[in-house]
Amino acid sequence: MVRADIGIYGLGTMGSALALNLAEKGFDVAVTNRDADEIFDIMREADALAGKLHGHEALADFIVGLKTPRVILFMIPSGTPMDAMIEMVAPLLQAGDTIIDGGNANFHDTRRRAAALAEVDLHFVGMGVSGGEKGARHGPSMMVGGTAHSWEQLEPMLRAIAARYEGDPCVAHLGPDGAGHFVKTVHNGIEYADMQMIAEAYAIMRFGLGMRAGDIGAQFEAWNKGPLRSYLMEITGEILSYEDGDVLFVDLIRDTAGQKGTGRWTVIEALQMGQSASMIEAAVAARSWSSEKDLRERLAAQYGAQREAVSVSLEQVEQALMAGRILGYAQGFRILQQAAEAYDWPLDFARIAQIWRAGCIIRSALLDDIAEAYTAHSGVRQLLEAPKIAGKLKGAMPGLRAVAGAALSGGHAAPALTGAVGFYDSMRQGSGTANIIQAQRDFFGQHGFERLDQEGRHHGPWWESEA
Ligand code: 6PG
């Protein structure tokens, strides 16, 4: 009997697509699923690849059907199902075997699982897989965290199935335990912010500039040929071209956004590390507020829902999206830098930008500049300090300012774009307003502060007058 190179447990959309991708690249893939129907479905569907796919209904047969040391990829819902599977599978494995969680798991869980399995000489890989079903089937971007041993087992397979950017496979071993899942989480946070800013730009164009939706779609498509080129820009252009009879298809979709947690986790982790991902938070908040549709409808009746016409040019909207995107990425990379220090991960920021250039949801032309900004010899500490990025941001800021200002005065909700301006203005002030905060803290709580003109810790004269 042929022993498979890898086993895949979980034949939902992503698991099946990855199994077919691996089989197509010549690897023997053992597949199984909790519900056996999916095994029959994939075996039927796989027809031409059937010789490379080996379906097993029993877990024990699936495990015996793998080459040792084994590699088992789980594509199942994150959270408790993963713990349950580890409990079931681990006793059937041997030292040196690797379990991979390819879902959008919380990296804290991944760290806990990796540590627990290391105790019994098993390896646990947290792998972020981006690109949706099409990506998984024809070339995803993959962010891998785990031991060097696991990477050695996985590298040839993952390089073979990954998306390629000018020949370079979009996969990398980013560090131990939770590094891969953390980077995927931040990827999703950036995804949230970019999606939100595109939605805000759409609203300003449609309700502030009075453009027809089809024309907005065409505009996005045109921008997608320039510096804003990105997958999210491309699909939004396409989405806006769909009509159902005389009605624009998006107008038939209830405006309440779902979210599975990765955006929120990005924000939580940023705050935990003393950072702020304010634009990602704005995007998470916008989704949360959107889900309160009944309340929004009542408040619309109470306060009025009018939005005024705005006078901004399409060039300014384009600039706003570019500046917003730069600032969104900058917030994402700041979190990655902070996490690299906090968890002692050797994150290679240039490599992360490189593997996001194809296959994943946030792929965009800007990632080329980001990869270049972080190359080892550049000495750039923060993305916003990189000369080429700074040049682009300075050029685009007037547009962002104009659009954010118009949104504010015209009553158009644009929490991510307006928040981006706040972030930019805060970070470019060498002298800010935190002296007032420090004075207030000292006034009510005697917290003390540092002075610019003297060493040491001080209190304000407000305490002396009370003495
Ligand atoms: C990707 C996506 C993918 C998925 C997220 C979105 O990189 O392929 O990010 O992982 O779309 O789960 O999450 P929400 O459901 O929270 O939007």
CSV table of C-alpha atoms and ligand atoms in Angstrom, one decimal:
chain,number,residue,atom,x,y,z
A,1,MET,CA,0.0,0.0,0.0
A,2,VAL,CA,1.1,3.5,-0.8
A,3,ARG,CA,1.9,5.6,2.3
A,4,ALA,CA,0.8,9.2,1.9
A,5,ASP,CA,3.1,12.2,2.2
A,6,ILE,CA,0.5,14.1,4.2
A,7,GLY,CA,-2.9,13.5,5.8
A,8,ILE,CA,-5.8,16.0,5.7
A,9,TYR,CA,-8.5,15.8,8.3
A,10,GLY,CA,-11.5,18.0,7.5
A,11,LEU,CA,-12.9,18.1,3.9
A,12,GLY,CA,-14.8,21.3,4.0
A,13,THR,CA,-14.1,23.9,1.3
A,14,MET,CA,-10.6,24.7,2.3
A,15,GLY,CA,-9.5,21.2,3.3
A,16,SER,CA,-10.7,19.7,0.0
A,17,ALA,CA,-9.1,22.4,-2.0
A,18,LEU,CA,-5.8,21.9,-0.3
A,19,ALA,CA,-6.0,18.2,-0.8
A,20,LEU,CA,-6.6,18.6,-4.5
A,21,ASN,CA,-3.9,21.1,-4.8
A,22,LEU,CA,-1.4,18.8,-3.1
A,23,ALA,CA,-2.5,15.8,-5.2
A,24,GLU,CA,-2.2,17.8,-8.4
A,25,LYS,CA,1.4,18.6,-7.5
A,26,GLY,CA,2.2,14.9,-7.2
A,27,PHE,CA,1.9,14.3,-3.5
A,28,ASP,CA,0.1,11.3,-2.1
A,29,VAL,CA,-2.6,12.7,0.2
A,30,ALA,CA,-4.6,10.7,2.7
A,31,VAL,CA,-8.0,12.3,3.4
A,32,THR,CA,-10.6,11.8,6.1
A,33,ASN,CA,-13.5,13.6,7.6
A,34,ARG,CA,-15.9,13.2,10.5
A,35,ASP,CA,-18.8,12.7,8.1
A,36,ALA,CA,-17.8,10.1,5.5
A,37,ASP,CA,-20.0,11.6,2.8
A,38,GLU,CA,-17.4,14.3,2.2
A,39,ILE,CA,-14.7,11.6,1.6
A,40,PHE,CA,-16.9,10.0,-1.1
A,41,ASP,CA,-17.5,13.4,-2.6
A,42,ILE,CA,-13.9,14.4,-2.9
A,43,MET,CA,-12.9,11.0,-4.3
A,44,ARG,CA,-15.6,11.3,-6.9
A,45,GLU,CA,-14.7,14.8,-7.7
A,46,ALA,CA,-11.0,14.2,-7.9
A,47,ASP,CA,-11.4,11.7,-10.8
A,48,ALA,CA,-8.1,12.5,-12.6
A,49,LEU,CA,-6.3,12.9,-9.3
A,50,ALA,CA,-7.9,9.9,-7.6
A,51,GLY,CA,-4.7,7.9,-7.7
A,52,LYS,CA,-3.1,10.4,-5.5
A,53,LEU,CA,-5.9,10.8,-3.0
A,54,HIS,CA,-6.4,8.0,-0.5
A,55,GLY,CA,-9.7,8.2,1.4
A,56,HIS,CA,-10.1,6.6,4.8
A,57,GLU,CA,-13.2,6.3,6.9
A,58,ALA,CA,-11.5,5.2,10.0
A,59,LEU,CA,-9.1,7.5,11.8
A,60,ALA,CA,-6.8,4.6,12.7
A,61,ASP,CA,-6.5,3.6,9.0
A,62,PHE,CA,-5.9,7.2,8.0
A,63,ILE,CA,-3.0,7.4,10.4
A,64,VAL,CA,-1.5,4.1,9.4
A,65,GLY,CA,-1.7,5.2,5.8
A,66,LEU,CA,0.9,8.0,6.4
A,67,LYS,CA,4.6,8.0,5.9
A,68,THR,CA,6.6,8.5,9.1
A,69,PRO,CA,7.3,10.9,10.7
A,70,ARG,CA,3.8,11.8,9.9
A,71,VAL,CA,2.3,15.2,8.8
A,72,ILE,CA,-1.4,15.7,9.5
A,73,LEU,CA,-3.1,18.9,8.5
A,74,PHE,CA,-6.4,19.7,10.3
A,75,MET,CA,-8.8,21.9,8.4
A,76,ILE,CA,-11.5,22.1,11.0
A,77,PRO,CA,-13.2,25.0,12.9
A,78,SER,CA,-10.8,26.6,15.3
A,79,GLY,CA,-11.3,26.5,19.1
A,80,THR,CA,-12.6,23.5,21.0
A,81,PRO,CA,-12.9,21.1,18.0
A,82,MET,CA,-9.1,21.4,17.6
A,83,ASP,CA,-8.4,20.5,21.2
A,84,ALA,CA,-10.8,17.5,20.9
A,85,MET,CA,-9.0,16.3,17.8
A,86,ILE,CA,-5.6,16.6,19.4
A,87,GLU,CA,-6.9,14.5,22.3
A,88,MET,CA,-8.1,11.9,19.9
A,89,VAL,CA,-5.2,11.8,17.5
A,90,ALA,CA,-2.1,12.3,19.7
A,91,PRO,CA,-2.2,8.9,21.4
A,92,LEU,CA,-2.1,7.3,17.9
A,93,LEU,CA,1.1,9.2,16.9
A,94,GLN,CA,4.8,8.7,17.4
A,95,ALA,CA,7.6,11.0,18.4
A,96,GLY,CA,8.5,13.3,15.5
A,97,ASP,CA,5.1,13.4,14.0
A,98,THR,CA,3.6,16.9,13.2
A,99,ILE,CA,0.0,18.1,13.6
A,100,ILE,CA,-0.9,21.2,11.7
A,101,ASP,CA,-3.8,23.5,12.4
A,102,GLY,CA,-4.5,25.3,9.1
A,103,GLY,CA,-7.5,27.3,10.5
A,104,ASN,CA,-7.7,30.9,11.7
A,105,ALA,CA,-6.8,29.9,15.3
A,106,ASN,CA,-6.0,32.3,18.1
A,107,PHE,CA,-2.2,32.2,18.5
A,108,HIS,CA,-2.5,31.9,22.3
A,109,ASP,CA,-4.2,28.5,21.7
A,110,THR,CA,-1.5,27.6,19.2
A,111,ARG,CA,1.3,28.3,21.8
A,112,ARG,CA,-0.5,26.3,24.4
A,113,ARG,CA,-1.0,23.4,22.1
A,114,ALA,CA,2.6,23.5,20.8
A,115,ALA,CA,3.9,23.5,24.4
A,116,ALA,CA,1.6,20.6,25.5
A,117,LEU,CA,2.5,18.4,22.5
A,118,ALA,CA,6.2,19.1,22.8
A,119,GLU,CA,6.0,17.3,26.2
A,120,VAL,CA,5.2,14.1,24.3
A,121,ASP,CA,7.7,14.8,21.5
A,122,LEU,CA,5.0,15.8,19.0
A,123,HIS,CA,5.2,18.9,16.9
A,124,PHE,CA,2.4,21.4,16.4
A,125,VAL,CA,2.3,23.8,13.6
A,126,GLY,CA,0.0,26.8,13.4
A,127,MET,CA,-0.4,27.7,9.8
A,128,GLY,CA,-2.2,30.7,8.5
A,129,VAL,CA,-3.7,30.0,5.0
A,130,SER,CA,-5.0,32.9,3.0
A,131,GLY,CA,-6.7,33.2,-0.3
A,132,GLY,CA,-10.1,31.5,0.3
A,133,GLU,CA,-11.2,28.5,-1.7
A,134,LYS,CA,-9.6,29.5,-5.0
A,135,GLY,CA,-6.3,30.3,-3.3
A,136,ALA,CA,-6.3,26.9,-1.5
A,137,ARG,CA,-7.0,25.1,-4.7
A,138,HIS,CA,-4.6,26.9,-7.0
A,139,GLY,CA,-2.1,28.7,-4.8
A,140,PRO,CA,-2.6,30.1,-1.3
A,141,SER,CA,-0.2,32.3,0.7
A,142,MET,CA,0.9,30.4,3.9
A,143,MET,CA,2.3,31.7,7.1
A,144,VAL,CA,3.9,28.9,9.1
A,145,GLY,CA,4.8,28.7,12.8
A,146,GLY,CA,6.4,25.7,14.4
A,147,THR,CA,9.7,23.8,14.9
A,148,ALA,CA,12.5,23.5,12.3
A,149,HIS,CA,11.8,19.8,12.2
A,150,SER,CA,8.2,20.4,11.1
A,151,TRP,CA,9.3,23.0,8.5
A,152,GLU,CA,11.7,20.5,7.1
A,153,GLN,CA,8.9,18.0,6.7
A,154,LEU,CA,6.5,20.6,5.2
A,155,GLU,CA,8.7,22.9,3.1
A,156,PRO,CA,8.7,20.9,-0.2
A,157,MET,CA,5.0,20.4,-0.1
A,158,LEU,CA,4.1,23.9,0.8
A,159,ARG,CA,6.5,25.4,-1.7
A,160,ALA,CA,4.9,23.3,-4.4
A,161,ILE,CA,1.3,24.3,-3.7
A,162,ALA,CA,1.9,28.0,-2.8
A,163,ALA,CA,0.9,31.0,-4.9
A,164,ARG,CA,4.0,32.4,-6.7
A,165,TYR,CA,5.0,35.9,-7.1
A,166,GLU,CA,7.5,36.2,-10.0
A,167,GLY,CA,8.4,32.6,-9.3
A,168,ASP,CA,8.8,33.0,-5.5
A,169,PRO,CA,6.5,30.7,-3.5
A,170,CYS,CA,4.4,32.7,-1.1
A,171,VAL,CA,5.1,30.6,2.0
A,172,ALA,CA,7.6,31.0,4.8
A,173,HIS,CA,8.5,29.6,8.2
A,174,LEU,CA,8.1,32.7,10.3
A,175,GLY,CA,9.0,31.4,13.8
A,176,PRO,CA,8.1,28.9,16.5
A,177,ASP,CA,4.7,28.1,18.0
A,178,GLY,CA,2.2,30.9,17.4
A,179,ALA,CA,4.2,33.0,15.0
A,180,GLY,CA,2.3,31.8,11.9
A,181,HIS,CA,-1.1,32.2,13.3
A,182,PHE,CA,-0.2,35.6,14.8
A,183,VAL,CA,1.0,36.9,11.4
A,184,LYS,CA,-2.2,35.5,9.8
A,185,THR,CA,-4.3,37.3,12.4
A,186,VAL,CA,-2.6,40.6,11.7
A,187,HIS,CA,-3.0,39.9,7.9
A,188,ASN,CA,-6.7,39.7,8.6
A,189,GLY,CA,-6.7,42.9,10.6
A,190,ILE,CA,-5.1,44.7,7.7
A,191,GLU,CA,-7.7,43.0,5.5
A,192,TYR,CA,-10.5,44.4,7.7
A,193,ALA,CA,-9.1,48.0,7.5
A,194,ASP,CA,-8.6,47.9,3.8
A,195,MET,CA,-12.1,46.5,3.2
A,196,GLN,CA,-13.6,49.1,5.4
A,197,MET,CA,-11.8,52.0,3.7
A,198,ILE,CA,-12.9,50.8,0.2
A,199,ALA,CA,-16.5,50.6,1.5
A,200,GLU,CA,-16.2,54.2,2.9
A,201,ALA,CA,-14.8,55.4,-0.4
A,202,TYR,CA,-17.7,53.7,-2.2
A,203,ALA,CA,-20.2,55.5,0.0
A,204,ILE,CA,-18.6,58.9,-0.5
A,205,MET,CA,-18.6,58.4,-4.2
A,206,ARG,CA,-22.2,57.1,-4.4
A,207,PHE,CA,-23.9,59.3,-1.8
A,208,GLY,CA,-21.6,62.3,-1.7
A,209,LEU,CA,-20.6,62.6,-5.3
A,210,GLY,CA,-23.9,61.0,-6.7
A,211,MET,CA,-22.1,58.5,-8.9
A,212,ARG,CA,-23.9,55.5,-10.3
A,213,ALA,CA,-22.7,52.3,-8.7
A,214,GLY,CA,-21.7,50.8,-12.1
A,215,ASP,CA,-19.4,53.9,-12.6
A,216,ILE,CA,-17.9,53.4,-9.2
A,217,GLY,CA,-17.2,49.8,-10.1
A,218,ALA,CA,-15.5,51.0,-13.3
A,219,GLN,CA,-13.5,53.5,-11.3
A,220,PHE,CA,-12.3,50.9,-8.9
A,221,GLU,CA,-11.3,48.8,-11.9
A,222,ALA,CA,-9.4,51.7,-13.4
A,223,TRP,CA,-7.6,52.4,-10.1
A,224,ASN,CA,-6.8,48.7,-9.9
A,225,LYS,CA,-4.5,49.2,-12.9
A,226,GLY,CA,-2.4,51.8,-11.0
A,227,PRO,CA,-0.7,52.2,-7.7
A,228,LEU,CA,-3.8,51.0,-5.8
A,229,ARG,CA,-3.7,47.6,-7.6
A,230,SER,CA,-4.9,45.0,-5.2
A,231,TYR,CA,-7.2,42.0,-5.0
A,232,LEU,CA,-9.7,43.8,-2.8
A,233,MET,CA,-9.9,46.7,-5.2
A,234,GLU,CA,-10.4,44.2,-8.1
A,235,ILE,CA,-13.2,42.2,-6.5
A,236,THR,CA,-15.0,45.4,-5.4
A,237,GLY,CA,-15.0,46.7,-8.9
A,238,GLU,CA,-16.4,43.4,-10.1
A,239,ILE,CA,-19.0,43.1,-7.4
A,240,LEU,CA,-20.4,46.6,-8.3
A,241,SER,CA,-20.9,45.4,-11.9
A,242,TYR,CA,-23.5,42.8,-10.9
A,243,GLU,CA,-27.2,43.6,-11.4
A,244,ASP,CA,-30.3,41.7,-10.7
A,245,GLY,CA,-32.9,43.0,-13.2
A,246,ASP,CA,-32.9,46.8,-12.7
A,247,VAL,CA,-31.4,46.5,-9.3
A,248,LEU,CA,-27.8,46.6,-8.3
A,249,PHE,CA,-27.0,43.3,-6.7
A,250,VAL,CA,-25.2,44.8,-3.6
A,251,ASP,CA,-28.4,46.8,-2.9
A,252,LEU,CA,-30.1,43.5,-2.2
A,253,ILE,CA,-27.6,42.5,0.5
A,254,ARG,CA,-28.5,43.3,4.1
A,255,ASP,CA,-25.9,45.8,5.4
A,256,THR,CA,-24.9,43.9,8.5
A,257,ALA,CA,-21.3,42.6,8.4
A,258,GLY,CA,-20.2,39.3,9.9
A,259,GLN,CA,-16.9,38.7,11.6
A,260,LYS,CA,-15.3,35.6,13.0
A,261,GLY,CA,-12.8,37.2,15.4
A,262,THR,CA,-9.4,37.7,13.7
A,263,GLY,CA,-9.9,41.5,13.3
A,264,ARG,CA,-10.9,41.8,17.0
A,265,TRP,CA,-8.0,39.6,18.1
A,266,THR,CA,-5.6,42.0,16.2
A,267,VAL,CA,-7.0,44.9,18.1
A,268,ILE,CA,-6.9,43.1,21.4
A,269,GLU,CA,-3.3,42.0,21.0
A,270,ALA,CA,-2.2,45.5,19.9
A,271,LEU,CA,-3.8,46.9,23.0
A,272,GLN,CA,-2.2,44.2,25.2
A,273,MET,CA,1.2,45.2,23.9
A,274,GLY,CA,0.7,48.9,24.5
A,275,GLN,CA,0.0,49.6,20.8
A,276,SER,CA,-3.1,50.7,19.0
A,277,ALA,CA,-4.4,49.4,15.8
A,278,SER,CA,-7.0,52.2,15.6
A,279,MET,CA,-7.8,51.8,11.9
A,280,ILE,CA,-8.4,48.0,12.3
A,281,GLU,CA,-10.4,48.9,15.4
A,282,ALA,CA,-12.5,51.3,13.3
A,283,ALA,CA,-13.2,48.5,10.9
A,284,VAL,CA,-14.1,46.0,13.6
A,285,ALA,CA,-16.4,48.7,15.2
A,286,ALA,CA,-18.0,49.5,11.9
A,287,ARG,CA,-18.9,45.8,11.5
A,288,SER,CA,-20.2,45.6,15.0
A,289,TRP,CA,-22.3,48.8,14.6
A,290,SER,CA,-23.6,47.5,11.3
A,291,SER,CA,-25.1,44.4,13.0
A,292,GLU,CA,-27.3,46.7,15.1
A,293,LYS,CA,-29.6,47.4,12.2
A,294,ASP,CA,-32.8,47.8,14.2
A,295,LEU,CA,-31.2,50.4,16.4
A,296,ARG,CA,-29.7,52.2,13.4
A,297,GLU,CA,-33.1,52.4,11.8
A,298,ARG,CA,-34.7,53.8,14.9
A,299,LEU,CA,-31.9,56.4,15.3
A,300,ALA,CA,-32.2,57.3,11.6
A,301,ALA,CA,-35.8,58.2,12.2
A,302,GLN,CA,-34.8,60.1,15.4
A,303,TYR,CA,-31.8,62.0,14.2
A,304,GLY,CA,-32.2,62.0,10.4
A,305,ALA,CA,-30.0,60.0,8.0
A,306,GLN,CA,-29.2,62.7,5.5
A,307,ARG,CA,-25.8,62.8,3.9
A,308,GLU,CA,-24.7,65.9,2.0
A,309,ALA,CA,-23.1,66.2,-1.4
A,310,VAL,CA,-19.4,66.6,-1.1
A,311,SER,CA,-16.9,68.3,-3.4
A,312,VAL,CA,-13.9,66.1,-3.7
A,313,SER,CA,-12.2,64.9,-6.8
A,314,LEU,CA,-11.8,61.3,-7.8
A,315,GLU,CA,-8.1,61.8,-7.7
A,316,GLN,CA,-8.5,62.8,-4.0
A,317,VAL,CA,-10.5,59.7,-3.3
A,318,GLU,CA,-7.7,57.6,-4.9
A,319,GLN,CA,-5.1,59.4,-2.8
A,320,ALA,CA,-7.3,58.8,0.3
A,321,LEU,CA,-7.3,55.1,-0.4
A,322,MET,CA,-3.6,55.0,-0.9
A,323,ALA,CA,-2.8,57.0,2.2
A,324,GLY,CA,-5.2,54.9,4.2
A,325,ARG,CA,-3.7,51.7,2.9
A,326,ILE,CA,-0.2,52.8,3.8
A,327,LEU,CA,-1.3,53.8,7.3
A,328,GLY,CA,-3.3,50.5,7.8
A,329,TYR,CA,-0.2,48.5,6.8
A,330,ALA,CA,1.9,50.6,9.0
A,331,GLN,CA,-0.3,49.8,12.0
A,332,GLY,CA,-0.2,46.1,11.1
A,333,PHE,CA,3.5,46.0,10.9
A,334,ARG,CA,3.9,47.9,14.1
A,335,ILE,CA,2.0,45.2,15.9
A,336,LEU,CA,4.1,42.5,14.2
A,337,GLN,CA,7.3,44.3,15.4
A,338,GLN,CA,5.9,44.6,18.9
A,339,ALA,CA,5.0,40.9,18.9
A,340,ALA,CA,8.4,39.8,17.6
A,341,GLU,CA,9.9,41.5,20.7
A,342,ALA,CA,7.3,40.3,23.2
A,343,TYR,CA,7.4,36.6,22.1
A,344,ASP,CA,11.0,36.5,20.9
A,345,TRP,CA,10.0,35.6,17.4
A,346,PRO,CA,12.5,36.2,14.6
A,347,LEU,CA,9.9,37.7,12.3
A,348,ASP,CA,11.3,38.8,9.0
A,349,PHE,CA,9.2,41.7,7.9
A,350,ALA,CA,10.5,41.8,4.4
A,351,ARG,CA,9.7,38.1,4.0
A,352,ILE,CA,6.2,38.6,5.4
A,353,ALA,CA,5.5,41.4,2.9
A,354,GLN,CA,6.9,39.2,0.1
A,355,ILE,CA,4.7,36.2,0.9
A,356,TRP,CA,1.6,38.5,1.0
A,357,ARG,CA,2.3,39.6,-2.6
A,358,ALA,CA,0.3,36.7,-4.2
A,359,GLY,CA,-2.3,34.3,-3.1
A,360,CYS,CA,-3.6,36.2,-0.1
A,361,ILE,CA,-6.6,38.5,0.3
A,362,ILE,CA,-4.5,41.7,1.0
A,363,ARG,CA,-2.2,41.2,-2.0
A,364,SER,CA,-1.4,44.6,-3.4
A,365,ALA,CA,1.2,46.5,-5.4
A,366,LEU,CA,2.1,48.4,-2.2
A,367,LEU,CA,3.6,45.2,-0.7
A,368,ASP,CA,6.5,45.4,-3.2
A,369,ASP,CA,7.4,48.8,-1.6
A,370,ILE,CA,6.9,47.4,1.9
A,371,ALA,CA,9.1,44.4,1.2
A,372,GLU,CA,11.8,46.7,-0.2
A,373,ALA,CA,11.5,49.1,2.8
A,374,TYR,CA,12.2,46.2,5.2
A,375,THR,CA,15.1,44.6,3.3
A,376,ALA,CA,17.9,43.7,5.8
A,377,HIS,CA,20.2,46.5,4.7
A,378,SER,CA,17.6,49.3,4.7
A,379,GLY,CA,17.9,50.0,8.5
A,380,VAL,CA,14.3,51.0,8.5
A,381,ARG,CA,12.8,50.6,12.0
A,382,GLN,CA,9.2,51.6,11.2
A,383,LEU,CA,7.5,51.5,7.9
A,384,LEU,CA,6.5,55.2,8.0
A,385,GLU,CA,10.2,56.0,8.2
A,386,ALA,CA,11.1,54.3,4.9
A,387,PRO,CA,11.9,57.1,2.4
A,388,LYS,CA,9.8,55.6,-0.5
A,389,ILE,CA,6.8,54.9,1.7
A,390,ALA,CA,7.1,58.4,3.2
A,391,GLY,CA,7.2,60.0,-0.2
A,392,LYS,CA,4.0,58.2,-1.2
A,393,LEU,CA,2.3,59.0,2.0
A,394,LYS,CA,3.1,62.7,1.8
A,395,GLY,CA,1.9,62.8,-1.8
A,396,ALA,CA,-1.4,61.1,-0.8
A,397,MET,CA,-2.2,62.8,2.5
A,398,PRO,CA,-3.8,66.0,1.0
A,399,GLY,CA,-6.3,63.7,-0.7
A,400,LEU,CA,-7.0,61.7,2.5
A,401,ARG,CA,-7.4,65.0,4.4
A,402,ALA,CA,-9.9,66.3,1.9
A,403,VAL,CA,-11.9,63.2,1.7
A,404,ALA,CA,-12.0,62.7,5.5
A,405,GLY,CA,-12.9,66.3,6.0
A,406,ALA,CA,-15.7,66.1,3.4
A,407,ALA,CA,-17.0,62.9,5.0
A,408,LEU,CA,-17.1,64.6,8.4
A,409,SER,CA,-18.8,67.7,7.2
A,410,GLY,CA,-21.2,65.9,4.9
A,411,GLY,CA,-22.3,63.3,7.5
A,412,HIS,CA,-20.8,60.3,5.8
A,413,ALA,CA,-19.7,57.6,8.2
A,414,ALA,CA,-16.0,57.0,7.5
A,415,PRO,CA,-14.4,55.8,10.8
A,416,ALA,CA,-11.4,54.2,9.2
A,417,LEU,CA,-10.5,57.0,6.8
A,418,THR,CA,-11.0,59.7,9.4
A,419,GLY,CA,-9.2,57.6,12.0
A,420,ALA,CA,-6.3,57.3,9.6
A,421,VAL,CA,-5.8,61.1,9.7
A,422,GLY,CA,-5.8,61.1,13.5
A,423,PHE,CA,-3.1,58.4,13.6
A,424,TYR,CA,-1.0,60.3,11.0
A,425,ASP,CA,-1.3,63.6,12.7
A,426,SER,CA,-0.6,62.1,16.1
A,427,MET,CA,2.6,60.4,14.9
A,428,ARG,CA,4.0,63.4,13.0
A,429,GLN,CA,3.8,65.7,16.0
A,430,GLY,CA,7.2,65.7,17.9
A,431,SER,CA,5.4,67.6,20.5
A,432,GLY,CA,1.9,66.5,21.3
A,433,THR,CA,-0.8,67.1,23.9
A,434,ALA,CA,0.1,64.4,26.4
A,435,ASN,CA,1.5,67.1,28.7
A,436,ILE,CA,-2.1,68.1,29.5
A,437,ILE,CA,-3.0,64.4,30.2
A,438,GLN,CA,0.0,64.1,32.5
A,439,ALA,CA,-1.0,67.3,34.3
A,440,GLN,CA,-4.6,66.1,34.7
A,441,ARG,CA,-3.3,62.7,36.1
A,442,ASP,CA,-1.1,64.5,38.5
A,443,PHE,CA,-3.8,66.9,39.5
A,444,PHE,CA,-6.4,64.3,40.5
A,445,GLY,CA,-4.1,61.4,41.4
A,446,GLN,CA,-0.7,62.7,42.2
A,447,HIS,CA,0.7,60.5,39.5
A,448,GLY,CA,3.7,62.7,38.9
A,449,PHE,CA,5.4,63.5,35.6
A,450,GLU,CA,8.7,64.2,33.9
A,451,ARG,CA,9.8,67.8,33.1
A,452,LEU,CA,11.5,68.9,29.9
A,453,ASP,CA,13.8,71.3,31.9
A,454,GLN,CA,14.7,69.2,34.9
A,455,GLU,CA,15.6,65.6,35.8
A,456,GLY,CA,13.5,63.3,37.9
A,457,ARG,CA,9.9,63.0,38.8
A,458,HIS,CA,7.7,66.0,39.7
A,459,HIS,CA,4.3,67.2,40.8
A,460,GLY,CA,2.5,70.3,39.7
A,461,PRO,CA,2.1,73.6,41.6
A,462,TRP,CA,-1.5,72.6,42.2
A,463,TRP,CA,-0.3,70.3,45.0
A,464,GLU,CA,1.9,73.0,46.6
A,465,SER,CA,-1.1,75.4,46.8
A,466,GLU,CA,-3.0,72.8,48.8
A,467,ALA,CA,-0.2,72.2,51.2
B,1,6PG,C1,-8.1,34.9,4.0
B,1,6PG,C2,-9.3,35.4,4.8
B,1,6PG,C3,-10.0,34.3,5.4
B,1,6PG,C4,-11.4,34.6,5.8
B,1,6PG,C5,-11.4,35.3,7.2
B,1,6PG,C6,-12.3,36.5,7.2
B,1,6PG,O1,-7.0,35.4,4.3
B,1,6PG,O2,-8.3,34.0,3.2
B,1,6PG,O3,-8.9,36.3,5.8
B,1,6PG,O4,-9.2,33.7,6.4
B,1,6PG,O5,-12.0,35.4,4.9
B,1,6PG,O6,-11.9,34.3,8.0
B,1,6PG,O7,-12.8,36.6,8.4
B,1,6PG,P1,-14.2,37.3,8.8
B,1,6PG,O8,-15.2,36.2,8.6
B,1,6PG,O9,-14.0,37.7,10.2
B,1,6PG,O10,-14.4,38.4,7.8
